[in-house]
mmCIF file of C-alpha atoms and ligand atoms in Angstrom:
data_model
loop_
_atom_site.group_PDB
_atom_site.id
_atom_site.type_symbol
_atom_site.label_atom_id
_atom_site.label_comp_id
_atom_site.label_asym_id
_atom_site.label_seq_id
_atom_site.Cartn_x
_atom_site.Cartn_y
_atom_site.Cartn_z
ATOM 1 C CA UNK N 1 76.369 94.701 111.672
ATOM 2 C CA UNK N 2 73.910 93.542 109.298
ATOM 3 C CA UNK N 3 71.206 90.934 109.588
ATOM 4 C CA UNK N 4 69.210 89.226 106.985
ATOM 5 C CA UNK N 5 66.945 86.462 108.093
ATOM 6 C CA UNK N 6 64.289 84.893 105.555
ATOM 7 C CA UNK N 7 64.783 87.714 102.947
ATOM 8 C CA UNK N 8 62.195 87.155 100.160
ATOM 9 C CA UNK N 9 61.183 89.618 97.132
ATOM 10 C CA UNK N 10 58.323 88.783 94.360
ATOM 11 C CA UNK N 11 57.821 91.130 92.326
ATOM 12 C CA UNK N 12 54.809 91.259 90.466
ATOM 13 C CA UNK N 13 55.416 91.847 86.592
ATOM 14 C CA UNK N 14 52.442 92.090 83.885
ATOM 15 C CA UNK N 15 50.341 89.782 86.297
ATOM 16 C CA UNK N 16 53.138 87.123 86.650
ATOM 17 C CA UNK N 17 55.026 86.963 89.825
ATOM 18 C CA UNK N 18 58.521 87.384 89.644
ATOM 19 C CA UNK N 19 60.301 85.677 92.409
ATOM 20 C CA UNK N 20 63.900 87.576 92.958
ATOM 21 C CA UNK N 21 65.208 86.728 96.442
ATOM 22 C CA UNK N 22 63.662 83.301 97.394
ATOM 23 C CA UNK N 23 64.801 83.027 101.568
ATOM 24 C CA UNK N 24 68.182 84.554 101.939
ATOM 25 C CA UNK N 25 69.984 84.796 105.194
ATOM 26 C CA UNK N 26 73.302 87.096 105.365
ATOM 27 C CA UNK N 27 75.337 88.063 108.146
ATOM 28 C CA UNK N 28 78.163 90.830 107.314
ATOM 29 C CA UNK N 29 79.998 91.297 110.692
ATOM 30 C CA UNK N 30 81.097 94.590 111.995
ATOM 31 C CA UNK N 31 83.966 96.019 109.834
ATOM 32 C CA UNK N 32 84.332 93.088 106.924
ATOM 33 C CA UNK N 33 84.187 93.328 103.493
ATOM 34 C CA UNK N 34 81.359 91.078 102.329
ATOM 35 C CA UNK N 35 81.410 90.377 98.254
ATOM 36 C CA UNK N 36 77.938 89.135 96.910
ATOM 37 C CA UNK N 37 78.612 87.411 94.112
ATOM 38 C CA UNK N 38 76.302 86.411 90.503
ATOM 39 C CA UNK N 39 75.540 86.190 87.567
ATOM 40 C CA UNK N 40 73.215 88.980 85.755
ATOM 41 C CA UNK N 41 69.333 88.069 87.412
ATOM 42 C CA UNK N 42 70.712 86.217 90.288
ATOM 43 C CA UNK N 43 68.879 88.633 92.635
ATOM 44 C CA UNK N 44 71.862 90.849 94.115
ATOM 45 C CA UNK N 45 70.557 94.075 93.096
ATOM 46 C CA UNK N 46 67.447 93.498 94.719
ATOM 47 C CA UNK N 47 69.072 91.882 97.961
ATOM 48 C CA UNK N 48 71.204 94.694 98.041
ATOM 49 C CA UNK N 49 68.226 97.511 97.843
ATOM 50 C CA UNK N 50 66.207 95.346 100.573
ATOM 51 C CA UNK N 51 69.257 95.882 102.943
ATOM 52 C CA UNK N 52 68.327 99.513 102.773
ATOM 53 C CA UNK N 53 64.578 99.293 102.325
ATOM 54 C CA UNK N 54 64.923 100.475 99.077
ATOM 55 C CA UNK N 55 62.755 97.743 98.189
ATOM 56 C CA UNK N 56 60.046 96.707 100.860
ATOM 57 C CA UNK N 57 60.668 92.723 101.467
ATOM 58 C CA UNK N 58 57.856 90.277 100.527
ATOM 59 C CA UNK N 59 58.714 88.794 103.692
ATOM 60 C CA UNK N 60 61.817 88.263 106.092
ATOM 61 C CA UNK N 61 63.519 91.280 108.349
ATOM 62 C CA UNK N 62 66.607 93.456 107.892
ATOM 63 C CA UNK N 63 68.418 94.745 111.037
ATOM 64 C CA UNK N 64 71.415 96.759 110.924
ATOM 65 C CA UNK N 65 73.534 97.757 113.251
ATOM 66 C CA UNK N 66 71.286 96.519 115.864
ATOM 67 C CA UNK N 67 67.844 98.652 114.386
ATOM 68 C CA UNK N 68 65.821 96.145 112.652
ATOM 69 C CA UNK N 69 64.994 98.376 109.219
ATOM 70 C CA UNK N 70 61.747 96.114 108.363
ATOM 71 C CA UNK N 71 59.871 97.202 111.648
ATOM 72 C CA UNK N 72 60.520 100.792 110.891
ATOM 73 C CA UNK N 73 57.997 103.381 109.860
ATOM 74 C CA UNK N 74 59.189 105.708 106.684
ATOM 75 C CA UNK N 75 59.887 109.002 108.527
ATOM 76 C CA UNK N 76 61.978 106.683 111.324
ATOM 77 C CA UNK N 77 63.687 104.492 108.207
ATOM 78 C CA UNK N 78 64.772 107.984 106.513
ATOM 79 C CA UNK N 79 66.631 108.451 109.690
ATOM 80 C CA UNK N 80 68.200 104.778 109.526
ATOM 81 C CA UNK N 81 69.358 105.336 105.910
ATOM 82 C CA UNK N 82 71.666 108.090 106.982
ATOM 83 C CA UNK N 83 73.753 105.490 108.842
ATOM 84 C CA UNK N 84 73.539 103.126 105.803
ATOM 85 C CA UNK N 85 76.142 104.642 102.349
ATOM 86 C CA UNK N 86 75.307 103.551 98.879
ATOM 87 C CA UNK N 87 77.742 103.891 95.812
ATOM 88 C CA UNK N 88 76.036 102.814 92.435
ATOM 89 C CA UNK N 89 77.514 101.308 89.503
ATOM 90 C CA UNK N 90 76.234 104.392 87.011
ATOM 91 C CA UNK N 91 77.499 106.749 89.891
ATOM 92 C CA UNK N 92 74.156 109.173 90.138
ATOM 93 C CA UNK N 93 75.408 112.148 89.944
ATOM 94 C CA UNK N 94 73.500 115.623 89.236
ATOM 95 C CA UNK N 95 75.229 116.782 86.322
ATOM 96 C CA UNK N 96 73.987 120.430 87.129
ATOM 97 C CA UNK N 97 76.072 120.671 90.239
ATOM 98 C CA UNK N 98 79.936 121.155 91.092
ATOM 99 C CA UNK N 99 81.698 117.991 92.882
ATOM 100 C CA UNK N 100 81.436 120.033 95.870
ATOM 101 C CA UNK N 101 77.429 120.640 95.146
ATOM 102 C CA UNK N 102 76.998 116.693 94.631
ATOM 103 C CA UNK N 103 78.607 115.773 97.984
ATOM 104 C CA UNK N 104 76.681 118.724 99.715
ATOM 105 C CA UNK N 105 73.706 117.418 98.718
ATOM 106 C CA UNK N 106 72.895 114.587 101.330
ATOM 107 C CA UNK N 107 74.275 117.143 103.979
ATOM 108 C CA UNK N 108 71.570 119.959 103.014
ATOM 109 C CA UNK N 109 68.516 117.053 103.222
ATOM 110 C CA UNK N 110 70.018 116.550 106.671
ATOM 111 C CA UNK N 111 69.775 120.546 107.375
ATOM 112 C CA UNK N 112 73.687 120.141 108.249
ATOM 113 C CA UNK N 113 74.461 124.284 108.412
ATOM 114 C CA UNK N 114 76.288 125.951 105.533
ATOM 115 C CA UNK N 115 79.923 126.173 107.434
ATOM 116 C CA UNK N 116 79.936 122.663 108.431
ATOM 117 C CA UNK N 117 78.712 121.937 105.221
ATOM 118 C CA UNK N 118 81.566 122.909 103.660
ATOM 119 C CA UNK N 119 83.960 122.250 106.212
ATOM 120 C CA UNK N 120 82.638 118.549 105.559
ATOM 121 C CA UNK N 121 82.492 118.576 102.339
ATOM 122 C CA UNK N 122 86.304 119.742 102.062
ATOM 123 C CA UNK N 123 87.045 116.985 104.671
ATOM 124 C CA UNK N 124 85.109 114.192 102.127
ATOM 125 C CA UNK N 125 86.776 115.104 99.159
ATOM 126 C CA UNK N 126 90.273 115.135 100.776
ATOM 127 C CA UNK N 127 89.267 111.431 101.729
ATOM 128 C CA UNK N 128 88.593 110.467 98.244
ATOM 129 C CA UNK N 129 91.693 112.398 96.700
ATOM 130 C CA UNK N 130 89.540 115.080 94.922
ATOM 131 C CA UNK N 131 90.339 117.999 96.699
ATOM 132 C CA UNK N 132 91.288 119.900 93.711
ATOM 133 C CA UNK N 133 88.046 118.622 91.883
ATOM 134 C CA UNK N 134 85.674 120.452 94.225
ATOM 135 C CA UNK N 135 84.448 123.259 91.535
ATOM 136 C CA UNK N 136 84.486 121.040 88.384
ATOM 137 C CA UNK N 137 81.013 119.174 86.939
ATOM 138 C CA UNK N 138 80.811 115.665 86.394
ATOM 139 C CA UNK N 139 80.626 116.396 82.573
ATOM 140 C CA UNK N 140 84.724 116.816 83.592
ATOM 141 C CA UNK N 141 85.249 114.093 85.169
ATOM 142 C CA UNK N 142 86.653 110.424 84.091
ATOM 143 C CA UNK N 143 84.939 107.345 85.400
ATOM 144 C CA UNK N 144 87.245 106.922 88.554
ATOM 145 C CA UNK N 145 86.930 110.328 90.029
ATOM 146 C CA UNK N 146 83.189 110.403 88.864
ATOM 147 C CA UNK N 147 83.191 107.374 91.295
ATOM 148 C CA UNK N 148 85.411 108.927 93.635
ATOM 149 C CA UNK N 149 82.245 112.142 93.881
ATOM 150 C CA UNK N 150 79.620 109.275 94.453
ATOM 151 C CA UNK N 151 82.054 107.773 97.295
ATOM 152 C CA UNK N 152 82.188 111.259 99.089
ATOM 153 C CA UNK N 153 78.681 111.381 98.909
ATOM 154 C CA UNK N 154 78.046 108.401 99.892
ATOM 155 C CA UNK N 155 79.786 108.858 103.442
ATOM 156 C CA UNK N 156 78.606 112.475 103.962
ATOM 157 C CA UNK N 157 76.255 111.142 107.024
ATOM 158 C CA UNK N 158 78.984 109.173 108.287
ATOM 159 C CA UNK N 159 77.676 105.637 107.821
ATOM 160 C CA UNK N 160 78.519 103.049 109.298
ATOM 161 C CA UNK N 161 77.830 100.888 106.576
ATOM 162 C CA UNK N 162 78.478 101.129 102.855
ATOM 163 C CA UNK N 163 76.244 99.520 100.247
ATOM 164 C CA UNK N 164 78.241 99.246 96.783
ATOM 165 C CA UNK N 165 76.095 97.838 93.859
ATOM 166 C CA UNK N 166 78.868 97.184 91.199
ATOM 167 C CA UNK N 167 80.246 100.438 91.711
ATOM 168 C CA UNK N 168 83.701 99.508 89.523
ATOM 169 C CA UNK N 169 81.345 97.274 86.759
ATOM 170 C CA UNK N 170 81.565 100.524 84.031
ATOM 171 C CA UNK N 171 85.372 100.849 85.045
ATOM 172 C CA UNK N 172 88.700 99.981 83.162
ATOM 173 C CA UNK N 173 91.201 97.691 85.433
ATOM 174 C CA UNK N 174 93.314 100.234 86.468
ATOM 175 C CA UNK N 175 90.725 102.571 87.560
ATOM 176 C CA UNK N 176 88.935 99.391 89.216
ATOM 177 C CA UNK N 177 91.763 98.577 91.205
ATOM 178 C CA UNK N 178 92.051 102.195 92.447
ATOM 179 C CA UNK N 179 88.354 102.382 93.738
ATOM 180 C CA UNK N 180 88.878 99.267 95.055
ATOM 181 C CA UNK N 181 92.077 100.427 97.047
ATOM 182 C CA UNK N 182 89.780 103.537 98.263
ATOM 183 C CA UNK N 183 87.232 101.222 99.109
ATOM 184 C CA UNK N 184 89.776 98.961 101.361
ATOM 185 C CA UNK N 185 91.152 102.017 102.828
ATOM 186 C CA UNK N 186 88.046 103.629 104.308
ATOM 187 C CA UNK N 187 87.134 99.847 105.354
ATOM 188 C CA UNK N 188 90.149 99.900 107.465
ATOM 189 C CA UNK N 189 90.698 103.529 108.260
ATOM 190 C CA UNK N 190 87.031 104.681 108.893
ATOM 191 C CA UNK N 191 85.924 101.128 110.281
ATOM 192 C CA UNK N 192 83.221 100.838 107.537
ATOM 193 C CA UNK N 193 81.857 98.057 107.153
ATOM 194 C CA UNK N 194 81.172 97.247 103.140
ATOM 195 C CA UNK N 195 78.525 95.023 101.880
ATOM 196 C CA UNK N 196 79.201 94.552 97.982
ATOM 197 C CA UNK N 197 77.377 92.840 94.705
ATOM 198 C CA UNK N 198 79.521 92.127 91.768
ATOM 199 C CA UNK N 199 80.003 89.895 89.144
ATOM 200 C CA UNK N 200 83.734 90.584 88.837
ATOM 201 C CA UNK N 201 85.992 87.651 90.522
ATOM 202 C CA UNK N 202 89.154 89.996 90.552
ATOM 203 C CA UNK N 203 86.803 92.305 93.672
ATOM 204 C CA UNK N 204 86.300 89.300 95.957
ATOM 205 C CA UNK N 205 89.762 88.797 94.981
ATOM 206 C CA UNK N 206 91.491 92.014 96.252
ATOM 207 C CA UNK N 207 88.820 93.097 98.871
ATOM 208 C CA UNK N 208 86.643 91.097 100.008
ATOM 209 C CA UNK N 209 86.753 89.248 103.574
ATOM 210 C CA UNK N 210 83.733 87.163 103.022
ATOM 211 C CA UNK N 211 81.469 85.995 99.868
ATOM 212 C CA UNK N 212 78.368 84.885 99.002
ATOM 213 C CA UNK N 213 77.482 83.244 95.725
ATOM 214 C CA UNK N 214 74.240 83.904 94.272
ATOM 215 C CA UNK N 215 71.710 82.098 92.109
ATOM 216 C CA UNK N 216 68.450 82.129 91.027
ATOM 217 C CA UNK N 217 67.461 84.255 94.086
ATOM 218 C CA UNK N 218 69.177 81.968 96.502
ATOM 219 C CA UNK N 219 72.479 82.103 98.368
ATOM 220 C CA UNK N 220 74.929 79.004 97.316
ATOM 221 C CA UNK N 221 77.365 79.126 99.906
ATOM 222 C CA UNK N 222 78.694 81.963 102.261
ATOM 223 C CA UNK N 223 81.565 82.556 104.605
ATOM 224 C CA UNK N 224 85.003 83.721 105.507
ATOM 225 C CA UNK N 225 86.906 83.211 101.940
ATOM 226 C CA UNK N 226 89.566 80.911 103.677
ATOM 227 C CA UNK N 227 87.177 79.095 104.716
ATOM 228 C CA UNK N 228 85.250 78.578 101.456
ATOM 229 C CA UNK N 229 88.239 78.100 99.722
ATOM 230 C CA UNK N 230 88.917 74.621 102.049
ATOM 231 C CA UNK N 231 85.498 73.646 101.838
ATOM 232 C CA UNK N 232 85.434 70.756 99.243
ATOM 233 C CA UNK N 233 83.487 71.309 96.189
ATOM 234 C CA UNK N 234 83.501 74.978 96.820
ATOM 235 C CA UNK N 235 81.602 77.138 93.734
ATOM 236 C CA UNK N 236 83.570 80.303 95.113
ATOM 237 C CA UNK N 237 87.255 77.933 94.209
ATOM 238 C CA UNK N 238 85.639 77.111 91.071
ATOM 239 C CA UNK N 239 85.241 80.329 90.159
ATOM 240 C CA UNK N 240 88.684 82.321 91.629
ATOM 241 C CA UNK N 241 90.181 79.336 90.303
ATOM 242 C CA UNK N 242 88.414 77.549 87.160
ATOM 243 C CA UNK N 243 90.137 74.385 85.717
ATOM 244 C CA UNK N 244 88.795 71.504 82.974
ATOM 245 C CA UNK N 245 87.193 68.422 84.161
ATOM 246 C CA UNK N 246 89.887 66.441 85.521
ATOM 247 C CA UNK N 247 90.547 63.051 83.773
ATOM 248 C CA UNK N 248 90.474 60.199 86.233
ATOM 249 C CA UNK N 249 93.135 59.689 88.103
ATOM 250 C CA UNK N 250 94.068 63.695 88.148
ATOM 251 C CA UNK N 251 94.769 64.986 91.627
ATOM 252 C CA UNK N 252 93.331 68.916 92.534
ATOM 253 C CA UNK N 253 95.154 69.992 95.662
ATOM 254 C CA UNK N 254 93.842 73.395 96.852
ATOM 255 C CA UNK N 255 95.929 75.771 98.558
ATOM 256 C CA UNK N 256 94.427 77.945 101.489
ATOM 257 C CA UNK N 257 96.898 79.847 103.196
ATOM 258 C CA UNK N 258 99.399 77.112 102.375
ATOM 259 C CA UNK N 259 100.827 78.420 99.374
ATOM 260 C CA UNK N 260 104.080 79.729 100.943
ATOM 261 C CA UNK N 261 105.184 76.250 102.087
ATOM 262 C CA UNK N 262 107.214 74.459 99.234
ATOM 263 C CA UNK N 263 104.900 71.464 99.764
ATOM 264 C CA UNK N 264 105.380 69.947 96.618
ATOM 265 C CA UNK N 265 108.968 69.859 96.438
ATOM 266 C CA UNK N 266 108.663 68.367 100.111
ATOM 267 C CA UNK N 267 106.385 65.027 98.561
ATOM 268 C CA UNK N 268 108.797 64.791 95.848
ATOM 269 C CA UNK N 269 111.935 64.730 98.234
ATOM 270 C CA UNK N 270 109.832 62.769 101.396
ATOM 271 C CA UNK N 271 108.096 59.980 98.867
ATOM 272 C CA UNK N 272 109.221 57.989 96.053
ATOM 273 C CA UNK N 273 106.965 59.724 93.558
ATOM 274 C CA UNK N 274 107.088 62.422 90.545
ATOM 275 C CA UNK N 275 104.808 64.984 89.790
ATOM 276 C CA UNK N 276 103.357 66.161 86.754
ATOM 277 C CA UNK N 277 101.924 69.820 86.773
ATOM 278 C CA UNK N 278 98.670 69.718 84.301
ATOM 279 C CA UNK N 279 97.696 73.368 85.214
ATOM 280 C CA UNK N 280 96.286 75.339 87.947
ATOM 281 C CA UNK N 281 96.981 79.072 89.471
ATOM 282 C CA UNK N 282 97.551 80.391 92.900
ATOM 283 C CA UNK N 283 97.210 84.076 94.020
ATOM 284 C CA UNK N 284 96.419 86.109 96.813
ATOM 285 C CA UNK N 285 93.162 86.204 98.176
ATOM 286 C CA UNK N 286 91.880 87.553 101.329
ATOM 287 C CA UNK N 287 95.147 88.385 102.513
ATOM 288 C CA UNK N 288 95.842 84.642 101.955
ATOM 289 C CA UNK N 289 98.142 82.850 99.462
ATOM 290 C CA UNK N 290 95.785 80.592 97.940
ATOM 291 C CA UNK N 291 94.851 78.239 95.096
ATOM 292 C CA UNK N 292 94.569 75.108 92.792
ATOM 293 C CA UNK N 293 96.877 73.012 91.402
ATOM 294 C CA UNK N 294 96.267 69.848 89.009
ATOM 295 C CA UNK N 295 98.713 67.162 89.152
ATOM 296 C CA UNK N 296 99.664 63.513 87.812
ATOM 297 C CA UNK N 297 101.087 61.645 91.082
ATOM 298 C CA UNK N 298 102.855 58.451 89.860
ATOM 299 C CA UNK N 299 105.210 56.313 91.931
ATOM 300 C CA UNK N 300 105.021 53.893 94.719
ATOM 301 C CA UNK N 301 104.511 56.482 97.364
ATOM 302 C CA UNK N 302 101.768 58.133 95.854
ATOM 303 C CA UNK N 303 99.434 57.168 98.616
ATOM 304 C CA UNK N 304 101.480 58.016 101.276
ATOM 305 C CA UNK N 305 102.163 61.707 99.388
ATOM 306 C CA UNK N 306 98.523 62.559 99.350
ATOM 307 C CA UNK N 307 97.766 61.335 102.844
ATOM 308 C CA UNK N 308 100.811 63.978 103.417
ATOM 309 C CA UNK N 309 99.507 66.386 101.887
ATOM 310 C CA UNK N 310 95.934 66.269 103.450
ATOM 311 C CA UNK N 311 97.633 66.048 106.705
ATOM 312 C CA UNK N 312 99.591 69.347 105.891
ATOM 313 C CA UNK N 313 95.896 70.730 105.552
ATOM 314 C CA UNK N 314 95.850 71.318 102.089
ATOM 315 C CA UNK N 315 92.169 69.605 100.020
ATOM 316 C CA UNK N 316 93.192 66.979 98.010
ATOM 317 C CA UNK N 317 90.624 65.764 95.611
ATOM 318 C CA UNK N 318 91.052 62.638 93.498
ATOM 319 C CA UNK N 319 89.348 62.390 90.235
ATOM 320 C CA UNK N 320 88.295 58.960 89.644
HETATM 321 N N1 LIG V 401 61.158 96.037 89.537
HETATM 322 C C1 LIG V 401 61.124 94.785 89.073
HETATM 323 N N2 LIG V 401 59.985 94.278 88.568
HETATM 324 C C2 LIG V 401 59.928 93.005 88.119
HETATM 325 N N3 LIG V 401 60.968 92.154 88.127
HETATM 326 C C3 LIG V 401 62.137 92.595 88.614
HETATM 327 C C4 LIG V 401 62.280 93.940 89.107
HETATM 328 N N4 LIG V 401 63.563 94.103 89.535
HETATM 329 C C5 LIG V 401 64.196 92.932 89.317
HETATM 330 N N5 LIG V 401 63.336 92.025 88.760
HETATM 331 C C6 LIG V 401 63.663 90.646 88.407
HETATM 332 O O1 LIG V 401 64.232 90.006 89.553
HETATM 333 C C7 LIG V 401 65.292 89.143 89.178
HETATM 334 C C8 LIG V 401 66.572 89.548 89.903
HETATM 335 O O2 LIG V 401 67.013 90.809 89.426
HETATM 336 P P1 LIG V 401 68.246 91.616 90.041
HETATM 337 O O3 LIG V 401 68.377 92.902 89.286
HETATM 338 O O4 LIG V 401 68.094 91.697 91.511
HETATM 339 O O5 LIG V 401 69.461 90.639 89.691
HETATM 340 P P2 LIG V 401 71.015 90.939 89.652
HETATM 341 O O6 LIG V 401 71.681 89.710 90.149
HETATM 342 O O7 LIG V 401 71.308 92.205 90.371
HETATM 343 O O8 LIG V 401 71.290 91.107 88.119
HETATM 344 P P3 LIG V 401 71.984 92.328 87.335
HETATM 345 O O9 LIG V 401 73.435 92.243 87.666
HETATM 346 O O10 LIG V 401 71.683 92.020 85.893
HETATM 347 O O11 LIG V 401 71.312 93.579 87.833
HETATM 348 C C9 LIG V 401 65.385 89.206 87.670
HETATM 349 O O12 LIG V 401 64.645 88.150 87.132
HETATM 350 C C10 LIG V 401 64.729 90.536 87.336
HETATM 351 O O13 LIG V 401 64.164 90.504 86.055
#
């Protein structure tokens, strides 16, 4: 759904150049949830806004949905952008106009006639669970619902995709978890496919499919989160599921869908050995039970308990 090949941004800044997105390559298949992850000045914002041509790439192309964006003209890429949603992190709204008059908005650029206008417009805010909302300003409004108005809006030219740059970053956790529970529900409901920056673990967490991790303009490591979490020395475990340096001898055993088997019990039971818990934490991501666990294996069948455990497809890493 959408293709980034060779993405690179320099901005120019007082003479110096700036380089923001130094060769990124992204795919976000049709109808995922695809977390980009960072730390402030990674580059997200700016990958994100070169997804929709906000930003003109240095270099590199941008197709979605099969149009590539980067070999469009700007009346033709006005078009384009109806097909691609974006929900911001400050929301955007005009303060002068209703609810209703903020989701209209992208609808009247479009020339969409008055009756369907509002026939859509009723249909949008019924989506986002502000139906009774429609004639208040977002001077009335709390941060959710605010965000809830810049959802509606978002979807008025029934996109395909959704762009959301931090769009629960100036929520509180409840209200975070609610957007985010809109955000899975039109992913699954509507289709939509959702490409996401954040800096917040607990999004990737709840919604997200896939993940990339971002630094200094360059993508760490992407994929399918099950499949990050196995790989070894993953930055996305590290950071769902920090722990201290382990002292030598320590055994990490990360869980990947594996958390509902009592596998521990079982090495106990199977091999002559006993196990210490030093820390760790398991949750669900992706749909998947998943996490780390930090252990002291002692005993004479400590061998043959981590081969077991490896074999039961769980990553066991030994801190020497
Ligand atoms: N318009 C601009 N002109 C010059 N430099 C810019 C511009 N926009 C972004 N940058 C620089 O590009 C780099 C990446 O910024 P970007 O906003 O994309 O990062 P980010 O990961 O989204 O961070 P944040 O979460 O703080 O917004 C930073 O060094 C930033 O200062």
């Amino acid at each position: 759904m959408i293709d980034v090949s060779g993405l690179r941004k320099v901005y120019r800044d007082r003479g110096r150049e700036v380089v923001a997105v130094d060769g990124v390559d992204l795919r976000v298949r049709d109808g995922e949830i695809f977390g980009v992850l960072g730390r402030s000045g990674a580059g997200k914002s700016t990958l994100l806004r070169c997804v929709n041509l906000l930003e003109r790439p240095t270099e590199g192309t941008v197709t979605v949905a099969g149009r590539e964006l980067t070999a469009l003209g700007e009346g033709e890429l006005r078009l384009a952008r109806r097909g691609i949603g974006m929900v911001h992190q400050h929301f955007a709204l005009m303060s002068s106009r209703t609810v209703a008059g903020n989701v209209a908005f992208p609808l009247e650029v479009m020339k969409v006639g008055r009756a369907e206008r509002a026939r859509r417009v009723a249909e949008l805010l019924e989506l986002v669970g502000l139906a009774d909302k429609a004639k208040a300003h977002p001077g009335q409004l709390s941060g959710g619902q605010k965000q809830r108005v810049g959802i509606a809006r978002a979807l008025a030219g029934r996109p395909a995709v959704l762009l959301s740059d931090e769009a629960t970053s100036a929520l509180d956790p409840a209200t975070t978890q609610s957007i985010l529970a809109l955000l899975k529900s039109l992913n699954r409901e509507l289709g939509l496919t959702i490409l996401l920056i954040t800096h917040e673990m607990n999004v990737v967490k709840s919604i997200c499919d896939s993940a990339a991790i971002m630094k200094d303009g360059r993508i760490q490591e992407s994929g399918a989160i099950p499949d990050l979490l196995a790989r070894p020395g993953s930055r996305l475990t590290e950071e769902l599921f920090p722990l201290p340096p382990a002292e030598p001898g320590a055994v990490t055993i990360t869980f990947a869908g594996q958390a509902g088997e009592p596998v521990i019990s079982q090495v106990v039971r199977k091999f002559d050995v006993d196990v210490n818990i030093l820390g760790g934490a398991l949750e669900e991501v992706a749909g998947v039970a998943a996490g780390r666990l930090r252990v002291h294996l002692t005993g004479g069948g400590r061998e043959a308990a981590l081969a077991h455990l490896t074999e039961r497809g769980l990553l066991v890493e030994e801190a020497r």
